[in-house]
Amino acid sequence: MRSVLITALLGWVALSCSPPPYGYTLHQLYTRERFSGKELNGRTIGVLPIINENGPCTTGFLKQQNHFTMMRKIRPDLKLLSADSVEELFRKKWPADSLTAFYTLVFKGDMVSLQTADSLWSAANSGLDYAMVLRLKGASRVVTFNRQTRKRLRIEVELWDTREIEVVWRVVINGVSMSKALPDSQFIMEAIQKAYSALPKLLPSYDNSSW
């Protein structure tokens, strides 16, 4: 009886010490010099749709409105503008095919072309200060030799200054899951949540006026 109890206890300890079935790593690749939460104070951030190789994601949990609602819950301190509103700014000056071409450049991360597309950015900066770009660059599912299902995920996130037309903040998130029970929606959305949580916290911006 005692040996059974010891075996059960050791099994419980092993389970409690085992690594989680999925996890993420976040790497901050770039922050513009002196960029901080002060620059976000009172500024409008346009939340662009999640973009994959086929363009904006429009299925289920990745729909623009779902994505925007989630970000507002995570970062209620920020002044956000939905993707629909951002696209409306573009359509006031440019046809729909120009917006499609813009999203293609965004997904490819073609910095030179994006930075020289000042006429397109001019449509956006009339109503916002920054644009949040999120690329779903890699999402795969592999069955290993021992019949385990492994999911991999890579998401790139950038914050663009729409007036200077440059990236001010960039992170990449890699995710791995060994859990069969974990829904794809949860796996992806938790990664996105981590990216938004990593944005600089809002700080007061003090001017130089006398007291």
PDB file of C-alpha atoms in Angstrom:
ATOM      1  CA  MET A   1       0.000   0.000   0.000  1.00  0.00           C
ATOM      2  CA  ARG A   2       2.821   2.328   0.923  1.00  0.00           C
ATOM      3  CA  SER A   3       4.621   1.665  -2.360  1.00  0.00           C
ATOM      4  CA  VAL A   4       1.435   2.491  -4.276  1.00  0.00           C
ATOM      5  CA  LEU A   5       1.108   5.785  -2.451  1.00  0.00           C
ATOM      6  CA  ILE A   6       4.740   6.652  -3.135  1.00  0.00           C
ATOM      7  CA  THR A   7       4.333   5.793  -6.830  1.00  0.00           C
ATOM      8  CA  ALA A   8       1.189   7.921  -7.066  1.00  0.00           C
ATOM      9  CA  LEU A   9       2.930  10.801  -5.304  1.00  0.00           C
ATOM     10  CA  LEU A  10       5.921  10.633  -7.627  1.00  0.00           C
ATOM     11  CA  GLY A  11       3.572  10.592 -10.609  1.00  0.00           C
ATOM     12  CA  TRP A  12       1.763  13.676  -9.334  1.00  0.00           C
ATOM     13  CA  VAL A  13       5.074  15.482  -8.787  1.00  0.00           C
ATOM     14  CA  ALA A  14       6.207  14.596 -12.306  1.00  0.00           C
ATOM     15  CA  LEU A  15       2.979  15.930 -13.776  1.00  0.00           C
ATOM     16  CA  SER A  16       3.097  19.115 -11.724  1.00  0.00           C
ATOM     17  CA  CYS A  17       6.697  19.770 -12.800  1.00  0.00           C
ATOM     18  CA  SER A  18       6.159  18.961 -16.472  1.00  0.00           C
ATOM     19  CA  PRO A  19       6.320  21.886 -18.915  1.00  0.00           C
ATOM     20  CA  PRO A  20       3.061  23.378 -20.235  1.00  0.00           C
ATOM     21  CA  PRO A  21       1.762  21.845 -23.500  1.00  0.00           C
ATOM     22  CA  TYR A  22       2.219  25.154 -25.301  1.00  0.00           C
ATOM     23  CA  GLY A  23       4.146  28.386 -24.915  1.00  0.00           C
ATOM     24  CA  TYR A  24       5.489  31.522 -26.584  1.00  0.00           C
ATOM     25  CA  THR A  25       8.690  33.511 -26.905  1.00  0.00           C
ATOM     26  CA  LEU A  26       8.548  37.246 -27.602  1.00  0.00           C
ATOM     27  CA  HIS A  27      11.563  39.046 -29.017  1.00  0.00           C
ATOM     28  CA  GLN A  28      11.677  42.831 -29.207  1.00  0.00           C
ATOM     29  CA  LEU A  29      13.619  43.517 -32.375  1.00  0.00           C
ATOM     30  CA  TYR A  30      13.554  47.302 -32.531  1.00  0.00           C
ATOM     31  CA  THR A  31      12.481  50.447 -30.697  1.00  0.00           C
ATOM     32  CA  ARG A  32      13.100  53.876 -32.156  1.00  0.00           C
ATOM     33  CA  GLU A  33      15.474  55.955 -30.074  1.00  0.00           C
ATOM     34  CA  ARG A  34      13.623  57.806 -27.294  1.00  0.00           C
ATOM     35  CA  PHE A  35      10.321  56.181 -28.209  1.00  0.00           C
ATOM     36  CA  SER A  36       8.268  55.449 -25.094  1.00  0.00           C
ATOM     37  CA  GLY A  37       4.765  55.588 -23.705  1.00  0.00           C
ATOM     38  CA  LYS A  38       5.002  59.383 -23.698  1.00  0.00           C
ATOM     39  CA  GLU A  39       4.738  59.410 -27.502  1.00  0.00           C
ATOM     40  CA  LEU A  40       1.508  57.401 -27.271  1.00  0.00           C
ATOM     41  CA  ASN A  41      -0.200  59.788 -24.877  1.00  0.00           C
ATOM     42  CA  GLY A  42      -3.200  61.358 -26.632  1.00  0.00           C
ATOM     43  CA  ARG A  43      -2.197  59.843 -29.974  1.00  0.00           C
ATOM     44  CA  THR A  44      -4.495  57.754 -32.155  1.00  0.00           C
ATOM     45  CA  ILE A  45      -3.405  54.249 -33.158  1.00  0.00           C
ATOM     46  CA  GLY A  46      -5.090  52.689 -36.167  1.00  0.00           C
ATOM     47  CA  VAL A  47      -5.420  48.930 -35.727  1.00  0.00           C
ATOM     48  CA  LEU A  48      -4.966  47.379 -39.168  1.00  0.00           C
ATOM     49  CA  PRO A  49      -6.506  43.960 -39.873  1.00  0.00           C
ATOM     50  CA  ILE A  50      -4.453  40.836 -39.218  1.00  0.00           C
ATOM     51  CA  ILE A  51      -2.731  40.101 -42.521  1.00  0.00           C
ATOM     52  CA  ASN A  52      -1.557  36.803 -43.980  1.00  0.00           C
ATOM     53  CA  GLU A  53      -0.253  35.924 -47.442  1.00  0.00           C
ATOM     54  CA  ASN A  54      -3.779  36.141 -48.870  1.00  0.00           C
ATOM     55  CA  GLY A  55      -4.520  39.571 -47.447  1.00  0.00           C
ATOM     56  CA  PRO A  56      -6.602  40.609 -44.419  1.00  0.00           C
ATOM     57  CA  CYS A  57      -7.899  37.681 -42.367  1.00  0.00           C
ATOM     58  CA  THR A  58     -11.685  37.583 -42.471  1.00  0.00           C
ATOM     59  CA  THR A  59     -12.516  34.203 -40.917  1.00  0.00           C
ATOM     60  CA  GLY A  60     -14.076  33.680 -37.496  1.00  0.00           C
ATOM     61  CA  PHE A  61     -11.973  34.814 -34.575  1.00  0.00           C
ATOM     62  CA  LEU A  62      -9.558  36.744 -36.834  1.00  0.00           C
ATOM     63  CA  LYS A  63     -12.236  39.088 -38.142  1.00  0.00           C
ATOM     64  CA  GLN A  64     -11.381  42.762 -37.841  1.00  0.00           C
ATOM     65  CA  GLN A  65     -14.064  43.550 -35.274  1.00  0.00           C
ATOM     66  CA  ASN A  66     -13.120  40.614 -33.030  1.00  0.00           C
ATOM     67  CA  HIS A  67      -9.479  41.598 -33.235  1.00  0.00           C
ATOM     68  CA  PHE A  68     -10.217  45.238 -32.420  1.00  0.00           C
ATOM     69  CA  THR A  69     -12.508  44.371 -29.511  1.00  0.00           C
ATOM     70  CA  MET A  70      -9.809  42.179 -28.009  1.00  0.00           C
ATOM     71  CA  MET A  71      -7.169  44.899 -28.270  1.00  0.00           C
ATOM     72  CA  ARG A  72      -9.422  47.457 -26.581  1.00  0.00           C
ATOM     73  CA  LYS A  73      -9.849  45.079 -23.657  1.00  0.00           C
ATOM     74  CA  ILE A  74      -6.117  44.448 -23.356  1.00  0.00           C
ATOM     75  CA  ARG A  75      -5.041  48.098 -23.754  1.00  0.00           C
ATOM     76  CA  PRO A  76      -7.897  50.345 -22.581  1.00  0.00           C
ATOM     77  CA  ASP A  77      -5.283  53.051 -21.923  1.00  0.00           C
ATOM     78  CA  LEU A  78      -4.677  53.587 -25.643  1.00  0.00           C
ATOM     79  CA  LYS A  79      -6.685  55.677 -28.097  1.00  0.00           C
ATOM     80  CA  LEU A  80      -7.535  53.175 -30.837  1.00  0.00           C
ATOM     81  CA  LEU A  81      -9.177  53.388 -34.244  1.00  0.00           C
ATOM     82  CA  SER A  82     -10.683  50.265 -35.818  1.00  0.00           C
ATOM     83  CA  ALA A  83      -9.509  48.788 -39.122  1.00  0.00           C
ATOM     84  CA  ASP A  84     -12.843  49.646 -40.720  1.00  0.00           C
ATOM     85  CA  SER A  85     -12.327  53.316 -39.812  1.00  0.00           C
ATOM     86  CA  VAL A  86      -8.728  53.263 -41.067  1.00  0.00           C
ATOM     87  CA  GLU A  87      -9.812  51.737 -44.372  1.00  0.00           C
ATOM     88  CA  GLU A  88     -12.465  54.430 -44.698  1.00  0.00           C
ATOM     89  CA  LEU A  89      -9.702  57.049 -44.507  1.00  0.00           C
ATOM     90  CA  PHE A  90      -7.919  55.326 -47.401  1.00  0.00           C
ATOM     91  CA  ARG A  91     -11.055  55.032 -49.514  1.00  0.00           C
ATOM     92  CA  LYS A  92     -11.699  58.754 -49.263  1.00  0.00           C
ATOM     93  CA  LYS A  93      -8.555  59.328 -51.365  1.00  0.00           C
ATOM     94  CA  TRP A  94      -7.739  56.020 -53.042  1.00  0.00           C
ATOM     95  CA  PRO A  95      -9.583  53.175 -54.803  1.00  0.00           C
ATOM     96  CA  ALA A  96      -9.956  49.708 -53.286  1.00  0.00           C
ATOM     97  CA  ASP A  97      -7.163  48.181 -55.394  1.00  0.00           C
ATOM     98  CA  SER A  98      -4.688  50.671 -53.896  1.00  0.00           C
ATOM     99  CA  LEU A  99      -5.609  49.420 -50.428  1.00  0.00           C
ATOM    100  CA  THR A 100      -5.097  45.830 -51.582  1.00  0.00           C
ATOM    101  CA  ALA A 101      -1.658  46.731 -52.928  1.00  0.00           C
ATOM    102  CA  PHE A 102      -0.841  48.452 -49.640  1.00  0.00           C
ATOM    103  CA  TYR A 103      -1.721  45.324 -47.639  1.00  0.00           C
ATOM    104  CA  THR A 104       0.494  43.262 -49.950  1.00  0.00           C
ATOM    105  CA  LEU A 105       3.442  45.536 -49.170  1.00  0.00           C
ATOM    106  CA  VAL A 106       2.640  45.354 -45.464  1.00  0.00           C
ATOM    107  CA  PHE A 107       2.653  41.552 -45.450  1.00  0.00           C
ATOM    108  CA  LYS A 108       5.903  41.333 -47.399  1.00  0.00           C
ATOM    109  CA  GLY A 109       7.503  43.830 -45.035  1.00  0.00           C
ATOM    110  CA  ASP A 110       8.799  45.747 -48.044  1.00  0.00           C
ATOM    111  CA  MET A 111      10.211  48.667 -46.049  1.00  0.00           C
ATOM    112  CA  VAL A 112      11.554  50.649 -49.003  1.00  0.00           C
ATOM    113  CA  SER A 113       8.267  50.512 -50.919  1.00  0.00           C
ATOM    114  CA  LEU A 114       6.248  51.253 -47.794  1.00  0.00           C
ATOM    115  CA  GLN A 115       8.392  54.222 -46.837  1.00  0.00           C
ATOM    116  CA  THR A 116       8.169  55.702 -50.335  1.00  0.00           C
ATOM    117  CA  ALA A 117       4.382  55.231 -50.528  1.00  0.00           C
ATOM    118  CA  ASP A 118       3.918  58.639 -48.929  1.00  0.00           C
ATOM    119  CA  SER A 119       0.782  59.372 -50.936  1.00  0.00           C
ATOM    120  CA  LEU A 120      -0.935  56.313 -49.443  1.00  0.00           C
ATOM    121  CA  TRP A 121       0.205  57.163 -45.926  1.00  0.00           C
ATOM    122  CA  SER A 122      -1.084  60.702 -46.342  1.00  0.00           C
ATOM    123  CA  ALA A 123      -4.596  59.283 -46.465  1.00  0.00           C
ATOM    124  CA  ALA A 124      -4.038  57.536 -43.145  1.00  0.00           C
ATOM    125  CA  ASN A 125      -2.268  60.285 -41.221  1.00  0.00           C
ATOM    126  CA  SER A 126      -5.219  62.597 -41.723  1.00  0.00           C
ATOM    127  CA  GLY A 127      -6.980  60.659 -38.972  1.00  0.00           C
ATOM    128  CA  LEU A 128      -4.340  58.795 -36.984  1.00  0.00           C
ATOM    129  CA  ASP A 129      -0.805  59.099 -35.647  1.00  0.00           C
ATOM    130  CA  TYR A 130       0.294  55.464 -35.629  1.00  0.00           C
ATOM    131  CA  ALA A 131      -0.691  52.267 -37.434  1.00  0.00           C
ATOM    132  CA  MET A 132      -0.528  48.842 -35.802  1.00  0.00           C
ATOM    133  CA  VAL A 133       0.604  46.174 -38.273  1.00  0.00           C
ATOM    134  CA  LEU A 134       0.246  42.464 -37.522  1.00  0.00           C
ATOM    135  CA  ARG A 135       1.513  39.778 -39.923  1.00  0.00           C
ATOM    136  CA  LEU A 136       0.597  36.127 -39.517  1.00  0.00           C
ATOM    137  CA  LYS A 137       3.764  34.812 -41.138  1.00  0.00           C
ATOM    138  CA  GLY A 138       3.725  31.174 -40.178  1.00  0.00           C
ATOM    139  CA  ALA A 139       1.105  28.773 -38.865  1.00  0.00           C
ATOM    140  CA  SER A 140       1.708  25.065 -39.320  1.00  0.00           C
ATOM    141  CA  ARG A 141       0.652  21.722 -37.913  1.00  0.00           C
ATOM    142  CA  VAL A 142       2.964  18.682 -38.011  1.00  0.00           C
ATOM    143  CA  VAL A 143       2.380  15.103 -36.834  1.00  0.00           C
ATOM    144  CA  THR A 144       5.634  13.722 -35.405  1.00  0.00           C
ATOM    145  CA  PHE A 145       6.899  10.136 -35.706  1.00  0.00           C
ATOM    146  CA  ASN A 146       5.459   9.289 -32.296  1.00  0.00           C
ATOM    147  CA  ARG A 147       2.080  10.602 -33.506  1.00  0.00           C
ATOM    148  CA  GLN A 148       2.153  13.792 -31.490  1.00  0.00           C
ATOM    149  CA  THR A 149       0.616  16.889 -33.060  1.00  0.00           C
ATOM    150  CA  ARG A 150       2.882  19.921 -32.979  1.00  0.00           C
ATOM    151  CA  LYS A 151       1.690  23.404 -33.933  1.00  0.00           C
ATOM    152  CA  ARG A 152       4.024  26.267 -34.734  1.00  0.00           C
ATOM    153  CA  LEU A 153       3.206  29.935 -35.055  1.00  0.00           C
ATOM    154  CA  ARG A 154       5.091  33.098 -36.008  1.00  0.00           C
ATOM    155  CA  ILE A 155       3.579  36.585 -35.766  1.00  0.00           C
ATOM    156  CA  GLU A 156       5.333  39.863 -36.547  1.00  0.00           C
ATOM    157  CA  VAL A 157       3.991  43.071 -35.030  1.00  0.00           C
ATOM    158  CA  GLU A 158       5.011  46.642 -35.878  1.00  0.00           C
ATOM    159  CA  LEU A 159       3.936  50.118 -34.879  1.00  0.00           C
ATOM    160  CA  TRP A 160       4.336  52.652 -37.677  1.00  0.00           C
ATOM    161  CA  ASP A 161       4.570  56.403 -37.319  1.00  0.00           C
ATOM    162  CA  THR A 162       2.245  57.535 -40.124  1.00  0.00           C
ATOM    163  CA  ARG A 163       3.782  61.006 -40.377  1.00  0.00           C
ATOM    164  CA  GLU A 164       7.450  60.063 -40.374  1.00  0.00           C
ATOM    165  CA  ILE A 165       6.570  56.843 -42.289  1.00  0.00           C
ATOM    166  CA  GLU A 166       8.834  54.644 -40.232  1.00  0.00           C
ATOM    167  CA  VAL A 167       8.629  51.776 -37.779  1.00  0.00           C
ATOM    168  CA  VAL A 168       8.990  52.885 -34.165  1.00  0.00           C
ATOM    169  CA  TRP A 169       8.504  49.501 -32.470  1.00  0.00           C
ATOM    170  CA  ARG A 170       8.794  45.907 -33.670  1.00  0.00           C
ATOM    171  CA  VAL A 171       8.399  42.502 -31.988  1.00  0.00           C
ATOM    172  CA  VAL A 172       8.129  38.914 -33.188  1.00  0.00           C
ATOM    173  CA  ILE A 173       6.317  36.119 -31.368  1.00  0.00           C
ATOM    174  CA  ASN A 174       6.976  32.434 -31.885  1.00  0.00           C
ATOM    175  CA  GLY A 175       4.601  29.840 -30.474  1.00  0.00           C
ATOM    176  CA  VAL A 176       4.813  26.063 -30.100  1.00  0.00           C
ATOM    177  CA  SER A 177       1.993  23.776 -28.980  1.00  0.00           C
ATOM    178  CA  MET A 178       1.963  20.051 -28.275  1.00  0.00           C
ATOM    179  CA  SER A 179      -1.645  20.080 -27.108  1.00  0.00           C
ATOM    180  CA  LYS A 180      -4.281  18.399 -29.241  1.00  0.00           C
ATOM    181  CA  ALA A 181      -7.028  19.977 -27.164  1.00  0.00           C
ATOM    182  CA  LEU A 182      -5.819  23.562 -27.675  1.00  0.00           C
ATOM    183  CA  PRO A 183      -8.028  25.327 -30.261  1.00  0.00           C
ATOM    184  CA  ASP A 184      -6.218  27.173 -33.036  1.00  0.00           C
ATOM    185  CA  SER A 185      -8.147  30.306 -32.102  1.00  0.00           C
ATOM    186  CA  GLN A 186      -6.815  30.296 -28.545  1.00  0.00           C
ATOM    187  CA  PHE A 187      -3.270  29.511 -29.689  1.00  0.00           C
ATOM    188  CA  ILE A 188      -3.209  32.480 -32.087  1.00  0.00           C
ATOM    189  CA  MET A 189      -5.148  34.973 -29.987  1.00  0.00           C
ATOM    190  CA  GLU A 190      -2.997  34.436 -26.894  1.00  0.00           C
ATOM    191  CA  ALA A 191       0.053  35.215 -29.014  1.00  0.00           C
ATOM    192  CA  ILE A 192      -1.567  38.434 -30.224  1.00  0.00           C
ATOM    193  CA  GLN A 193      -2.501  39.365 -26.656  1.00  0.00           C
ATOM    194  CA  LYS A 194       1.135  39.045 -25.606  1.00  0.00           C
ATOM    195  CA  ALA A 195       2.196  41.378 -28.405  1.00  0.00           C
ATOM    196  CA  TYR A 196      -0.306  44.073 -27.471  1.00  0.00           C
ATOM    197  CA  SER A 197       0.558  43.755 -23.797  1.00  0.00           C
ATOM    198  CA  ALA A 198       4.206  44.372 -24.694  1.00  0.00           C
ATOM    199  CA  LEU A 199       3.488  47.797 -26.231  1.00  0.00           C
ATOM    200  CA  PRO A 200       5.006  50.575 -24.099  1.00  0.00           C
ATOM    201  CA  LYS A 201       2.780  51.542 -21.218  1.00  0.00           C
ATOM    202  CA  LEU A 202       1.128  54.940 -21.529  1.00  0.00           C
ATOM    203  CA  LEU A 203       3.045  57.693 -19.756  1.00  0.00           C
ATOM    204  CA  PRO A 204       2.096  61.334 -19.120  1.00  0.00           C
ATOM    205  CA  SER A 205       3.664  63.807 -21.494  1.00  0.00           C
ATOM    206  CA  TYR A 206       4.725  67.011 -19.761  1.00  0.00           C
ATOM    207  CA  ASP A 207       5.225  70.228 -21.660  1.00  0.00           C
ATOM    208  CA  ASN A 208       7.642  73.008 -20.838  1.00  0.00           C
ATOM    209  CA  SER A 209       5.089  75.599 -19.797  1.00  0.00           C
ATOM    210  CA  SER A 210       5.671  77.384 -16.498  1.00  0.00           C
ATOM    211  CA  TRP A 211       3.732  76.444 -13.369  1.00  0.00           C
TER     212      TRP A 211
END
